[in-house]
Tab-separated table of C-alpha atoms in Angstrom:
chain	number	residue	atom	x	y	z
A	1	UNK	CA	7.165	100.942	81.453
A	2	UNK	CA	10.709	102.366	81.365
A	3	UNK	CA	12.455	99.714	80.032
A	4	UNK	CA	12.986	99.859	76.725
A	5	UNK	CA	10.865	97.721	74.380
A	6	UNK	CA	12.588	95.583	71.765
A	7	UNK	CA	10.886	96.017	68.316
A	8	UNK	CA	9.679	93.648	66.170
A	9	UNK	CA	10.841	91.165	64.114
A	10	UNK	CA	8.848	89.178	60.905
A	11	UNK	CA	11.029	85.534	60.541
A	12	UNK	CA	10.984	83.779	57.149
A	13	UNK	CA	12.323	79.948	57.255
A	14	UNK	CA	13.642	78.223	54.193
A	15	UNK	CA	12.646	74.578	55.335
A	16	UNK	CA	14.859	72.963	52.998
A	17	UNK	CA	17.222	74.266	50.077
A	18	UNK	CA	15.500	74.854	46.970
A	19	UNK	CA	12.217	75.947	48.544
A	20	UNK	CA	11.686	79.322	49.304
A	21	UNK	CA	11.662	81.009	52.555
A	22	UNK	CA	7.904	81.278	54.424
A	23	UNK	CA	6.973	83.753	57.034
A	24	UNK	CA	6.632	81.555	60.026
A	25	UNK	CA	5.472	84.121	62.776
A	26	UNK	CA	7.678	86.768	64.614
A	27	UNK	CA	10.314	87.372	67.025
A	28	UNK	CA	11.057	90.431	69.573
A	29	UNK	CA	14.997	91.650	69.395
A	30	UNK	CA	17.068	94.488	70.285
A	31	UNK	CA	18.681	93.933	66.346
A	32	UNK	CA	18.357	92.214	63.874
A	33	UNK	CA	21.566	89.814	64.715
A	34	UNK	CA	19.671	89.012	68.220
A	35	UNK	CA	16.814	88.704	65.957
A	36	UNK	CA	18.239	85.470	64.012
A	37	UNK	CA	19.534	84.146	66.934
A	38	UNK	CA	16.012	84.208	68.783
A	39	UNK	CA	14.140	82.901	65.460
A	40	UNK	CA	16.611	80.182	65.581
A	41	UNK	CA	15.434	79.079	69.437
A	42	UNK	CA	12.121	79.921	68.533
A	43	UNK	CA	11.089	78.343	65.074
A	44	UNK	CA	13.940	75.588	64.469
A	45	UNK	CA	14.088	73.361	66.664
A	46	UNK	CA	13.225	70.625	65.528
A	47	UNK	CA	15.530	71.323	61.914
A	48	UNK	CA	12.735	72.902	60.535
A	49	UNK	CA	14.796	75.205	58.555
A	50	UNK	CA	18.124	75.886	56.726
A	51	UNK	CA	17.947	79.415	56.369
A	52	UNK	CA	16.601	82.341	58.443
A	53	UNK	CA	15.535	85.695	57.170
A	54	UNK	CA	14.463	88.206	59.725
A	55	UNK	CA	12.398	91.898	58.964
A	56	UNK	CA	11.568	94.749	60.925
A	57	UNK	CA	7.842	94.890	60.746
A	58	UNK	CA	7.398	98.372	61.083
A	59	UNK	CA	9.814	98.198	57.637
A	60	UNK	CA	6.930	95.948	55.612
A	61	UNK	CA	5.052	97.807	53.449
A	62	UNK	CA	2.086	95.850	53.069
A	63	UNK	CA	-1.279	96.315	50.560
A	64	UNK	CA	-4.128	97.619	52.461
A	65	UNK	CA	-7.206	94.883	53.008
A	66	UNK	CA	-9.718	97.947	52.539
A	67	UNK	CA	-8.816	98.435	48.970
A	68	UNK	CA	-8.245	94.429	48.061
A	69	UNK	CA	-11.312	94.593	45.463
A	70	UNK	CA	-9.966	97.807	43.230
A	71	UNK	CA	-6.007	96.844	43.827
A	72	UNK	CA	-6.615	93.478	42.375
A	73	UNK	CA	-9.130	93.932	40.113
A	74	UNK	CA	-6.885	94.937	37.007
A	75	UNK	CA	-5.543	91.494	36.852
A	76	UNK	CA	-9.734	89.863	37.182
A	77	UNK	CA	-10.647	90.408	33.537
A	78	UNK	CA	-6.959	89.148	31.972
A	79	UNK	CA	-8.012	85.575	31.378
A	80	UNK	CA	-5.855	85.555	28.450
A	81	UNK	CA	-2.685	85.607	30.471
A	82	UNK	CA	-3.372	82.023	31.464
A	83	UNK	CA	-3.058	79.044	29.229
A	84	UNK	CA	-5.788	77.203	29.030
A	85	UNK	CA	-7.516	80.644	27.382
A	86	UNK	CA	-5.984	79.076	24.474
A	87	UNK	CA	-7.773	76.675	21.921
A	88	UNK	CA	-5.427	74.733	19.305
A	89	UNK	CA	-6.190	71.345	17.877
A	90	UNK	CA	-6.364	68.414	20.114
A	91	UNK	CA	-4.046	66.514	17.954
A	92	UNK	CA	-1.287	68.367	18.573
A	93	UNK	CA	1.434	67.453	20.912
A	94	UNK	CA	3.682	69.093	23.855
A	95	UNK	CA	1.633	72.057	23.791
B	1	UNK	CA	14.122	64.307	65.886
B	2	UNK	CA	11.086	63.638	67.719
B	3	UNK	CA	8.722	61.293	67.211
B	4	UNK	CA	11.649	58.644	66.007
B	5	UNK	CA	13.457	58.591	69.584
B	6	UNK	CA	11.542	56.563	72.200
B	7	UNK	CA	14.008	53.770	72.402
B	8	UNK	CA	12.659	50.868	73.884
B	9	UNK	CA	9.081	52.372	74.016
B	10	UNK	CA	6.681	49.694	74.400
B	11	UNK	CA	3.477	50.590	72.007
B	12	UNK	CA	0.746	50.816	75.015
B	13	UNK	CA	-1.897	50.321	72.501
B	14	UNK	CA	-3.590	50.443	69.083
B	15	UNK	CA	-5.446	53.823	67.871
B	16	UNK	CA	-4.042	57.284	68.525
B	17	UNK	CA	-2.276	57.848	71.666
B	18	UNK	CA	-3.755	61.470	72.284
B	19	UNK	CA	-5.851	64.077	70.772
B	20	UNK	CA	-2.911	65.145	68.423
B	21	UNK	CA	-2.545	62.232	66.499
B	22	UNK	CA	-6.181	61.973	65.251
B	23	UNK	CA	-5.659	64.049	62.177
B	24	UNK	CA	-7.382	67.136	63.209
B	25	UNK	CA	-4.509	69.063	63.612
B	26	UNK	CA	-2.800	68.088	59.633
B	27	UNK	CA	-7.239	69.118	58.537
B	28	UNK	CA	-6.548	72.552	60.396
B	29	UNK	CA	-3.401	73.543	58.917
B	30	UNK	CA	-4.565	72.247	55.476
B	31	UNK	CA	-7.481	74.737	55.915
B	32	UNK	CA	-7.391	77.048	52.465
B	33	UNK	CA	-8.365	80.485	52.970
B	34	UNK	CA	-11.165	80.802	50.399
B	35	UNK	CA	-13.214	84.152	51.201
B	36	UNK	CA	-11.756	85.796	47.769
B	37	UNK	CA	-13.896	83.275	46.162
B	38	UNK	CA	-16.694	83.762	48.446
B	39	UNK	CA	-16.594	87.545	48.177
B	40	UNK	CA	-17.257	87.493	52.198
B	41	UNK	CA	-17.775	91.731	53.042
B	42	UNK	CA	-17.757	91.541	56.630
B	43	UNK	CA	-16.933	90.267	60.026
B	44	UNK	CA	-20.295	88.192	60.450
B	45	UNK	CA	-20.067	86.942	56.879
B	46	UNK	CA	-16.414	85.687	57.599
B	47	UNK	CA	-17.388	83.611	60.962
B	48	UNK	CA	-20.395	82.219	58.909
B	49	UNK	CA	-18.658	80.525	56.450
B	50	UNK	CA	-16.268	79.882	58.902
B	51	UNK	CA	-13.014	81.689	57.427
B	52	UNK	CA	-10.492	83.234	59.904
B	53	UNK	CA	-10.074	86.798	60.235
B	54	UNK	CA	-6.677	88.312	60.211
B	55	UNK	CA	-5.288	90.863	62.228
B	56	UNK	CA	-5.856	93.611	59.984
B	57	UNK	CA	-9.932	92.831	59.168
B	58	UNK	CA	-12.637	95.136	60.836
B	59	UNK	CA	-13.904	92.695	64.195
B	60	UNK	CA	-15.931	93.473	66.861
B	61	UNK	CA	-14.441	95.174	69.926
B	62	UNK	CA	-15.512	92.675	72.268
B	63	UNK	CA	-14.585	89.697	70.311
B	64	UNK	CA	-10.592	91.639	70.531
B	65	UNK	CA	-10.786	91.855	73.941
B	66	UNK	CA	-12.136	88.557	74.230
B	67	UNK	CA	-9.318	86.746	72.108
B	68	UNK	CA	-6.839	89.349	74.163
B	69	UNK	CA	-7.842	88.071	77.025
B	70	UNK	CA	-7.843	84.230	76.273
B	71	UNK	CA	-4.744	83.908	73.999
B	72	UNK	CA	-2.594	86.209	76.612
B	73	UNK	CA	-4.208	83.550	79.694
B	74	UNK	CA	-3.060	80.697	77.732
B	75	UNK	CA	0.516	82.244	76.738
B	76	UNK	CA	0.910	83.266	80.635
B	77	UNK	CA	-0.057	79.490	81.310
B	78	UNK	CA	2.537	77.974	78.743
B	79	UNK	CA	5.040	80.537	80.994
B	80	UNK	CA	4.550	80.046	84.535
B	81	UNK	CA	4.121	76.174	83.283
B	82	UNK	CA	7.607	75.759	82.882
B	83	UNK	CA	8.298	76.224	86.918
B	84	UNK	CA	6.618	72.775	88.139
B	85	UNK	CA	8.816	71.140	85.944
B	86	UNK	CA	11.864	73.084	85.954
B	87	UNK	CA	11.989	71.867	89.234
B	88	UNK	CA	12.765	68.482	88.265
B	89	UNK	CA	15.907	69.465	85.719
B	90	UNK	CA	18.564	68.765	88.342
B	91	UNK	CA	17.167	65.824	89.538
B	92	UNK	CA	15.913	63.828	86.785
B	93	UNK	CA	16.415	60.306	87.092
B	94	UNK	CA	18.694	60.292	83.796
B	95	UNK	CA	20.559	62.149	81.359
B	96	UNK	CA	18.587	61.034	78.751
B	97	UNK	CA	15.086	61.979	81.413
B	98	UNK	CA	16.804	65.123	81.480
B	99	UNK	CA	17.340	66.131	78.337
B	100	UNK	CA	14.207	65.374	77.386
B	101	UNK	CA	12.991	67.594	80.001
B	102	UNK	CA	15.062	70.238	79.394
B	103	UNK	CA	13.488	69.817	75.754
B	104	UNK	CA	10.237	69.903	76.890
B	105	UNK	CA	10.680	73.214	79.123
B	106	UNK	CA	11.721	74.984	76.409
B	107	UNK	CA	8.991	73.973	74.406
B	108	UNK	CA	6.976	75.391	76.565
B	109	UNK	CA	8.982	78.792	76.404
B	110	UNK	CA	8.220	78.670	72.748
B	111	UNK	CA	4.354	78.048	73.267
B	112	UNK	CA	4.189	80.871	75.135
B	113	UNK	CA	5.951	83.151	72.598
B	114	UNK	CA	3.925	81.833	69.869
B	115	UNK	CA	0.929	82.882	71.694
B	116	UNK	CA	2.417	86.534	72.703
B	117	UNK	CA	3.185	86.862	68.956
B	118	UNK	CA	-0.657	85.880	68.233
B	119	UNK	CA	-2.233	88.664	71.422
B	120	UNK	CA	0.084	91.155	69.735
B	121	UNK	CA	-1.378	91.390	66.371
B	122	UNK	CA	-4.439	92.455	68.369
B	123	UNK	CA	-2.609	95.730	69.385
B	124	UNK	CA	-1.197	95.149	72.490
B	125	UNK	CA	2.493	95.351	73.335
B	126	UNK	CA	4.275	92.583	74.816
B	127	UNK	CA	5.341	94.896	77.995
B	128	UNK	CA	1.576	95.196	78.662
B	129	UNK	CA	0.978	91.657	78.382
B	130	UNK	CA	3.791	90.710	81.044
B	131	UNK	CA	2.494	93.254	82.967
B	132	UNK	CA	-0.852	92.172	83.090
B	133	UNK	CA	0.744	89.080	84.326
B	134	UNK	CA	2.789	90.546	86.993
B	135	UNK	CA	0.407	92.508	88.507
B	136	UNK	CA	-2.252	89.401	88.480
B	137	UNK	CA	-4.677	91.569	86.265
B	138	UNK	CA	-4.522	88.346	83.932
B	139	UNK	CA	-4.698	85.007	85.284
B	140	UNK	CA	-3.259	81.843	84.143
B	141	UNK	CA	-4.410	77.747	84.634
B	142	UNK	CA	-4.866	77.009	88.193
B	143	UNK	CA	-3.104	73.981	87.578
B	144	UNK	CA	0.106	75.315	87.702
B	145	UNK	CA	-0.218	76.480	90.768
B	146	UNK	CA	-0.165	72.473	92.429
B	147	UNK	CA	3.540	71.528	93.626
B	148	UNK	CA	5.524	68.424	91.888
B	149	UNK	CA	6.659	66.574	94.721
B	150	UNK	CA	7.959	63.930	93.179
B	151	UNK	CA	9.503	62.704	89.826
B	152	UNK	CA	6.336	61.003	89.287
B	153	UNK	CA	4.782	64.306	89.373
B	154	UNK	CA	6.515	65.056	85.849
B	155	UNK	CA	5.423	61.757	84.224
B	156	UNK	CA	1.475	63.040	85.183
B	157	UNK	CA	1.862	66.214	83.548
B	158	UNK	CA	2.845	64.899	80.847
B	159	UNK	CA	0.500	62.679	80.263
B	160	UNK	CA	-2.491	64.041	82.057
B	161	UNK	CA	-1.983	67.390	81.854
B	162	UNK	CA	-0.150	67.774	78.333
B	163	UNK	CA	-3.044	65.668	77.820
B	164	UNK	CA	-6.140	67.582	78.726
B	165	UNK	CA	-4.158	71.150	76.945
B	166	UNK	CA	-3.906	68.776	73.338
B	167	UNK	CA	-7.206	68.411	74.089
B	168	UNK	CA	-8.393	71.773	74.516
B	169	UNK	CA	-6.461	73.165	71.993
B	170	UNK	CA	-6.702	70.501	69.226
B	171	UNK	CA	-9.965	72.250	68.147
B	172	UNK	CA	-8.856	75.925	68.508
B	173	UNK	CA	-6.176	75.109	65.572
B	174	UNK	CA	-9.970	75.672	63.611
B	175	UNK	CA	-10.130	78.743	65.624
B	176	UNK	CA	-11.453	82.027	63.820
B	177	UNK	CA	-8.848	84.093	64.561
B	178	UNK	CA	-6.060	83.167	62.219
B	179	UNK	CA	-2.720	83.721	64.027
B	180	UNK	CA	-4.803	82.309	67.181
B	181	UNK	CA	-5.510	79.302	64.887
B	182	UNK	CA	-1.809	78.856	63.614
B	183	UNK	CA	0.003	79.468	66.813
B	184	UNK	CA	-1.882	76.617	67.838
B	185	UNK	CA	-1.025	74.133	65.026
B	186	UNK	CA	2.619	74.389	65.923
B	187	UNK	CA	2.030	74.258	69.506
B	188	UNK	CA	-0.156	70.751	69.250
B	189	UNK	CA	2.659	68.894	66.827
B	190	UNK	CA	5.109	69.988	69.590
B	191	UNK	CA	2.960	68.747	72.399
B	192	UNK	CA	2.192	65.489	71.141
B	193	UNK	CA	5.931	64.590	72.592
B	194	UNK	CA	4.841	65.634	75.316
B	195	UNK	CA	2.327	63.617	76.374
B	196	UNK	CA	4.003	60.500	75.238
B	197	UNK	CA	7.160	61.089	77.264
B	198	UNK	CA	4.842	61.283	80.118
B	199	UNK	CA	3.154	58.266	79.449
B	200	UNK	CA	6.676	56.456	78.798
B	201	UNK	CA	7.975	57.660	82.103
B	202	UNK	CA	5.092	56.543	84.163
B	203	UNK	CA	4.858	53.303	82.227
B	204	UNK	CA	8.393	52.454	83.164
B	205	UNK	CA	7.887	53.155	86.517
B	206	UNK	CA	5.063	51.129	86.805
B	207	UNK	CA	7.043	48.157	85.525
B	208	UNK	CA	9.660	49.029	88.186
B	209	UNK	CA	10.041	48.746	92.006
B	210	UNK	CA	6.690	48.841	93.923
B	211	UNK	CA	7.725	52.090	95.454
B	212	UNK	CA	8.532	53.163	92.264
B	213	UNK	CA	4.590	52.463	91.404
B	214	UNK	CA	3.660	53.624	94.589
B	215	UNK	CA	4.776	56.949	93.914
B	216	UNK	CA	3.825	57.062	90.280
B	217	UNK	CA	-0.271	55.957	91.791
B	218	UNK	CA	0.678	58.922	94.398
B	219	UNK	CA	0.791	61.197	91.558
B	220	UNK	CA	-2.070	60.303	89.392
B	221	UNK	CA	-3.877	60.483	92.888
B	222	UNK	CA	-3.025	64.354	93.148
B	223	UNK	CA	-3.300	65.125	89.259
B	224	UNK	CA	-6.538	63.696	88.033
B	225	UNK	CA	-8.871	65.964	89.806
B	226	UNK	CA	-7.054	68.960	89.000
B	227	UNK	CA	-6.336	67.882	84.980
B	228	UNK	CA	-10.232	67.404	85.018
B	229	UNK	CA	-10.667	71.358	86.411
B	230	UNK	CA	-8.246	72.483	83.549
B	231	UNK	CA	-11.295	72.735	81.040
B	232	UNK	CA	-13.002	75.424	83.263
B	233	UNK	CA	-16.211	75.260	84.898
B	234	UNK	CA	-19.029	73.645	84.140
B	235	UNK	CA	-20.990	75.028	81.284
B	236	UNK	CA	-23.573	72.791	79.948
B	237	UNK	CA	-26.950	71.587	81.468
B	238	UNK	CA	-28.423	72.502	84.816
B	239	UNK	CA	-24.913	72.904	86.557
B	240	UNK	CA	-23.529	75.386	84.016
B	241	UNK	CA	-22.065	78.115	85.648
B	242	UNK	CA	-23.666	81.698	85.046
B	243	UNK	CA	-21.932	84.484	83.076
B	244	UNK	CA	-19.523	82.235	81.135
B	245	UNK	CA	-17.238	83.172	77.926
B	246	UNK	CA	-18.637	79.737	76.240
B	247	UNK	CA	-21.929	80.611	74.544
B	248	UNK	CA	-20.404	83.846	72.845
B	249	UNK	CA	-17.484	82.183	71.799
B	250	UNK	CA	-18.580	79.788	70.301
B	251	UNK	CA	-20.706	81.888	68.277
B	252	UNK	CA	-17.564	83.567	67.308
B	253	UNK	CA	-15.709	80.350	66.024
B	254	UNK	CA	-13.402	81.236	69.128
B	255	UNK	CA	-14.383	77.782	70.980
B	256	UNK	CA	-15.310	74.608	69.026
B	257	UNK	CA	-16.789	72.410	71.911
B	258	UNK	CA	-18.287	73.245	75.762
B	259	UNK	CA	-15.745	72.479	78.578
B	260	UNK	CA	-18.259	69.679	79.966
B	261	UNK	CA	-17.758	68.066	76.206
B	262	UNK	CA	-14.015	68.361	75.834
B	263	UNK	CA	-13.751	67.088	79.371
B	264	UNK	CA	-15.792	64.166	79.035
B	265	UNK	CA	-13.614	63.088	75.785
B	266	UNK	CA	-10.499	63.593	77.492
B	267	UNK	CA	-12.243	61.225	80.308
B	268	UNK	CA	-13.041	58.572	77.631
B	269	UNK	CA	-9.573	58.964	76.471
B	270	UNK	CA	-7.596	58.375	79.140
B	271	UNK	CA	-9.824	55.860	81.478
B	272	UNK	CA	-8.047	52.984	78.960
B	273	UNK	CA	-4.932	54.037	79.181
B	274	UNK	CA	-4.688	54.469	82.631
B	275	UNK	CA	-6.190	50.751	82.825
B	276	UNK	CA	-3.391	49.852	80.095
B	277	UNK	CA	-0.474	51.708	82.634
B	278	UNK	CA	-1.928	50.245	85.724
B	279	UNK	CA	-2.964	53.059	87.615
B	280	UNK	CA	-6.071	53.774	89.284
B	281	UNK	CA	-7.726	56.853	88.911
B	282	UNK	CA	-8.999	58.175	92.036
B	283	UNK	CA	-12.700	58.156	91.292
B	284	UNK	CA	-15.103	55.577	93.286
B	285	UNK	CA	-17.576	57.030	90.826
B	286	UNK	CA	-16.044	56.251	87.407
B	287	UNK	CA	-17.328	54.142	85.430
B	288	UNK	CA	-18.699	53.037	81.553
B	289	UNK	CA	-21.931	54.154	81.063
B	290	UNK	CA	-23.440	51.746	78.309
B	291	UNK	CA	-26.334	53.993	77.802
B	292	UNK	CA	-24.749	56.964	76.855
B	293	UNK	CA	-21.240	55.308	75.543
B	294	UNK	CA	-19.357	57.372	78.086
B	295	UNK	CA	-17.556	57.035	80.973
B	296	UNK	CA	-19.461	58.469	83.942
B	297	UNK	CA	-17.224	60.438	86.411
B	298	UNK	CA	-17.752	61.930	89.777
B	299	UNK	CA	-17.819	65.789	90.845
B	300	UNK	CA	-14.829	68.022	90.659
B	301	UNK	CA	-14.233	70.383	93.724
B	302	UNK	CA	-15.181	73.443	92.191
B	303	UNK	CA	-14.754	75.129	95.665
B	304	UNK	CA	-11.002	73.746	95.427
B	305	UNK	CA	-10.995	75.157	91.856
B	306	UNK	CA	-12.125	78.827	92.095
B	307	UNK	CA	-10.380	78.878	95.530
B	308	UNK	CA	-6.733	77.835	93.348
B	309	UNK	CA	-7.800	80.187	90.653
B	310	UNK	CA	-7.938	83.027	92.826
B	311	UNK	CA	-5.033	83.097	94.153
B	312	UNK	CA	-5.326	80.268	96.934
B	313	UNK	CA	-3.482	77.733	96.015
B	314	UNK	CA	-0.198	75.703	97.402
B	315	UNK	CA	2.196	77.449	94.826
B	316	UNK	CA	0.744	80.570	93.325
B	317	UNK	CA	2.618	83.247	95.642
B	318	UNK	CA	5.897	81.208	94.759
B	319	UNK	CA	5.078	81.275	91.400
B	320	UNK	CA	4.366	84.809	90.408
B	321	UNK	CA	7.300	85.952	92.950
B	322	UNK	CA	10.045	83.707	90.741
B	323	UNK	CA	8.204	84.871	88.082
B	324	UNK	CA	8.799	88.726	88.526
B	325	UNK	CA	11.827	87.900	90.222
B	326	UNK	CA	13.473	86.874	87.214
B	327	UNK	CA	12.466	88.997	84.916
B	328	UNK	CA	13.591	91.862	87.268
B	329	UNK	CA	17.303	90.054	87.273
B	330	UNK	CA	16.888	89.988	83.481
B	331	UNK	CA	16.589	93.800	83.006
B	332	UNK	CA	20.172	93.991	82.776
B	333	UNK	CA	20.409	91.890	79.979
B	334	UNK	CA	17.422	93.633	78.073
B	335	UNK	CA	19.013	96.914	79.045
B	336	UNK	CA	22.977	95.835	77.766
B	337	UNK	CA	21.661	93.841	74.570
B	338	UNK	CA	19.715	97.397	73.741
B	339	UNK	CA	22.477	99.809	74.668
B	340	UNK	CA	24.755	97.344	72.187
B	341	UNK	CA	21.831	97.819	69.123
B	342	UNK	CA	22.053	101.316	69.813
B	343	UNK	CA	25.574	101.699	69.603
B	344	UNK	CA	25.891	99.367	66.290
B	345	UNK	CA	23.408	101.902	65.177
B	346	UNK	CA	24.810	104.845	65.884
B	347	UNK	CA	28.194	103.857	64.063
B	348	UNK	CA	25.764	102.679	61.196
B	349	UNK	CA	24.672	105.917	61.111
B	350	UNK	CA	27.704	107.740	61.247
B	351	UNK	CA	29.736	105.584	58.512
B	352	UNK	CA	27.003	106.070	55.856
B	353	UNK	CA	27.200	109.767	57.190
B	354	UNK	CA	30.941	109.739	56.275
B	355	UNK	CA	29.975	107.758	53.295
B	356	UNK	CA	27.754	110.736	51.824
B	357	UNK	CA	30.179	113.242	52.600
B	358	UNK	CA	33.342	111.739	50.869
C-alpha cells in the first residue's frame, strides 16, 4: 500500500454530564480534529454522548497483562484500607 | 430517538418482535469479567470458564486467524450491504421512508467499522483488511450479492434479512473474544430498528393496493430462500457439510449454536409473522411439526448457494467494482485530509521550536 495509513484513534464518550467519559472503541483519522468528528458519526448517533475525548493509541501507556499478579499484588494484603476492616460497637450511629 | 418513532405502527403481535428484544443481548453486555477472581492462567482455562480473552492475552494462532477471518467477513458484509439498499435512497416512497433509510445505511457503515476496529486488535491493519476485500481474498454474505428490484425488496431485508443477521449474531455478543463480543452488542441494539422498519414497511404495503401486495409477496418470494442460506451450510446430522469452521469454534466460545439450529429458530420465528403480515412464504414444504415443536422446512439450493458465494451471482461483479471504484475516487480525500495533518503538524512543530528558543 502507498497510500498513507491514518493512525489510530482510542474514543472516550461522556454519556451524560456528571458521569465520566468511557472508552467506547476506536476511530481511524488523519488528526485528532478528524478524529472527533469521525467518533461523533461513529459512536453518537443515537445522543449517546455529550462529550468526546479522542487518544492516539500508540500514545497509551498501558500496564502489561504478563506482570498483572506482581503489579497488583502490593495493594492484595491492604485489607485495612477498606472500611468494613473496622470493628466499633454496633450501637453507634452514622459510622 | 429510535425505538419511540414508529408513528402509527400497528403492534403485529405479543412477545418479542425479533431475536434482539429477548434479553440476551442486555445478559451479554451485563457479563462481568471475573477471571481475577478465578485466577484463570491460560488460554484454555479462560474459554472453560467461559471468560473473554482480550487482545493482548496469549491465544492460539489458529483461533487469531480464525476470528481474523470471520470478524473481517462479517465487517466486509455490513460494507458491501449498504449497496442493495443504497439503491433505494432516491426513490423511496417518502421522506420520512427515506430518512429512515438513509439512517439505516449508515448504520450499517458503522457495523462495519465496529467490526474493523474488533479484526484490528488482532494485528492486522485496516489497509490489509480492505485489501483482502478488494482483491476477493476475503469473501463476504452471498446475500448481498441478489439485486433489489423493487421497493419491496427493502422492506424484506429488513425484516428477513436484518432478521436472520440479529439472529446470528445475538449469541456471538457471548462470544469469547471480547472486542468481537462488544462490537456485537452495539451492532444488535442498532439492528433491532432495523428489522422493525422492515416489517412496518411491508405491513403497510400489505394493507395497501393489491399491486402494492403483489410486489411486497414478489419479494418475500425472492428473499426467503436466500435469508435461509445466510446461516451457512449445513452442519449438523447426516447432511453436514465436511471441513466446516463449526465444531472448532464452538469449542472456542467463537460460535454459540450450529447454523442448522440458528436457522431453524429463525424459521420458527418468522413462519408467524409472516402469517400475521399476510405473506406466503414460498415453501410447499413448510409446515408445524407437532412432534418435534418445529416448523419443518424444505431444502435450500445449496448449488445456488456455493455457486453465489463464489463469485456467481446476479450482482457480485457490480458490487466489488463500485466497491473499489469508490474507494479509488476517495484517495484524494484520504490523501488532502493527510497532507492537511501533516502540515498542522509541521507548524506544531515549528512554534514549540520557536517556543524553546525564545
Amino acid at each position: 500500500m502507498t497510500e498513507p495509513t491514518q493512525p489510530l484513534f482510542e474514543v472516550f464518550v461522556r454519556a451524560k454530564r456528571g458521569l465520566s467519559h468511557v472508552h467506547v472503541g476506536s476511530v481511524h483519522a488523519p488528526d485528532a480534529t478528524m478524529a472527533v468528528r469521525n467518533a461523533r458519526d461513529l459512536y453518537t448517533r443515537r445522543q449517546e454522548g455529550v462529550s468526546i475525548w479522542v487518544v492516539e493509541a500508540s500514545d497509551i501507556t498501558a500496564s502489561s497483562p504478563d506482570e498483572k499478579d506482581s503489579f497488583f499484588d502490593p495493594a492484595g494484603d491492604k485489607v485495612y484500607r477498606h472500611p468494613t476492616f473496622y470493628t466499633v460497637p454496633e450501637d453507634v450511629e452514622y459510622l | 430517538m429510535y425505538g419511540n418513532d414508529f408513528g402509527d405502527f400497528d403492534d403485529p403481535g405479543a412477545g418479542p418482535l425479533n431475536a434482539a428484544d429477548t434479553g440476551e443481548v442486555e445478559a451479554a453486555a451485563a457479563h462481568a469479567d471475573r477471571r481475577a477472581e478465578l485466577d484463570l492462567s491460560d488460554f484454555d482455562a479462560i474459554i472453560a470458564a467461559d471468560q473473554r480473552i482480550e487482545p493482548r492475552d496469549a491465544m492460539p494462532e489458529e483461533y487469531r486467524q480464525t476470528l481474523i477471518r470471520q470478524i473481517a467477513q462479517h465487517a466486509h458484509s455490513e460494507i458491501i450491504g449498504m449497496q442493495p439498499e443504497g439503491n433505494w435512497l432516491t426513490r423511496a416512497p417518502s421522506l420520512r421512508r427515506k430518512a429512515i433509510l438513509i439512517a439505516k445505511v449508515q448504520d450499517e457503515a458503522g457495523h462495519g467499522l465496529y467490526l474493523y476496529s474488533a479484526a484490528e486488535t488482532l494485528g492486522i491493519t485496516r489497509e490489509e483488511l480492505l485489501d483482502r476485500l478488494h482483491n476477493g481474498k476475503q469473501k463476504y454474505s452471498s446475500i448481498f450479492n441478489y439485486p433489489t428490484l423493487t421497493w419491496a425488496d427493502i422492506g424484506a431485508i429488513g425484516w428477513l434479512v436484518d432478521g436472520a443477521a440479529i439472529m446470528n449474531q445475538v449469541p456471538l455478543c457471548r462470544c469469547s473474544y471480547g472486542p468481537y463480543a462488544r462490537a456485537m452488542i452495539r451492532t444488535c441494539k442498532e439492528e433491532s430498528f432495523h428489522q422493525r422498519q422492515g416489517f412496518e414497511a411491508l405491513w403497510d404495503l400489505m394493507r395497501g393496493t393489491e399491486a402494492q401486495q403483489a410486489m411486497a409477496q414478489d419479494a418475500i418470494n425472492r428473499w426467503w430462500w436466500p435469508a435461509l442460506a445466510m446461516f451457512g451450510p449445513r452442519d449438523t446430522g447426516e447432511h453436514a457439510v465436511k471441513g466446516g469452521h463449526t465444531a472448532q469454534s464452538m469449542a472456542w466460545g467463537i460460535k454459540r449454536f450450529s447454523n442448522d439450529e440458528l436457522r431453524q429458530r429463525f424459521v420458527d420465528m418468522t413462519v408467524p409473522q409472516a402469517e400475521r403480515l399476510g405473506l406466503k412464504l414460498p415453501d410447499p414444504e413448510l409446515k408445524w411439526n407437532e412432534e418435534r415443536g418445529h416448523y419443518d422446512f424444505g431444502e435450500i439450493d445449496w448449488d445456488e448457494f456455493w455457486r453465489v458465494l463464489k463469485g456467481d451471482g446476479a450482482c457480485n461483479a457490480q458490487r466489488m467494482e463500485r466497491r473499489v471504484t469508490s474507494h479509488k475516487q476517495g484517495a484524494w480525500v484520504r490523501d488532502a485530509a493527510a497532507a492537511y495533518a501533516a502540515k498542522s503538524e509541521g507548524r506544531k512543530a515549528a512554534a514549540s521550536n520557536e517556543g524553546s528558543a525564545a
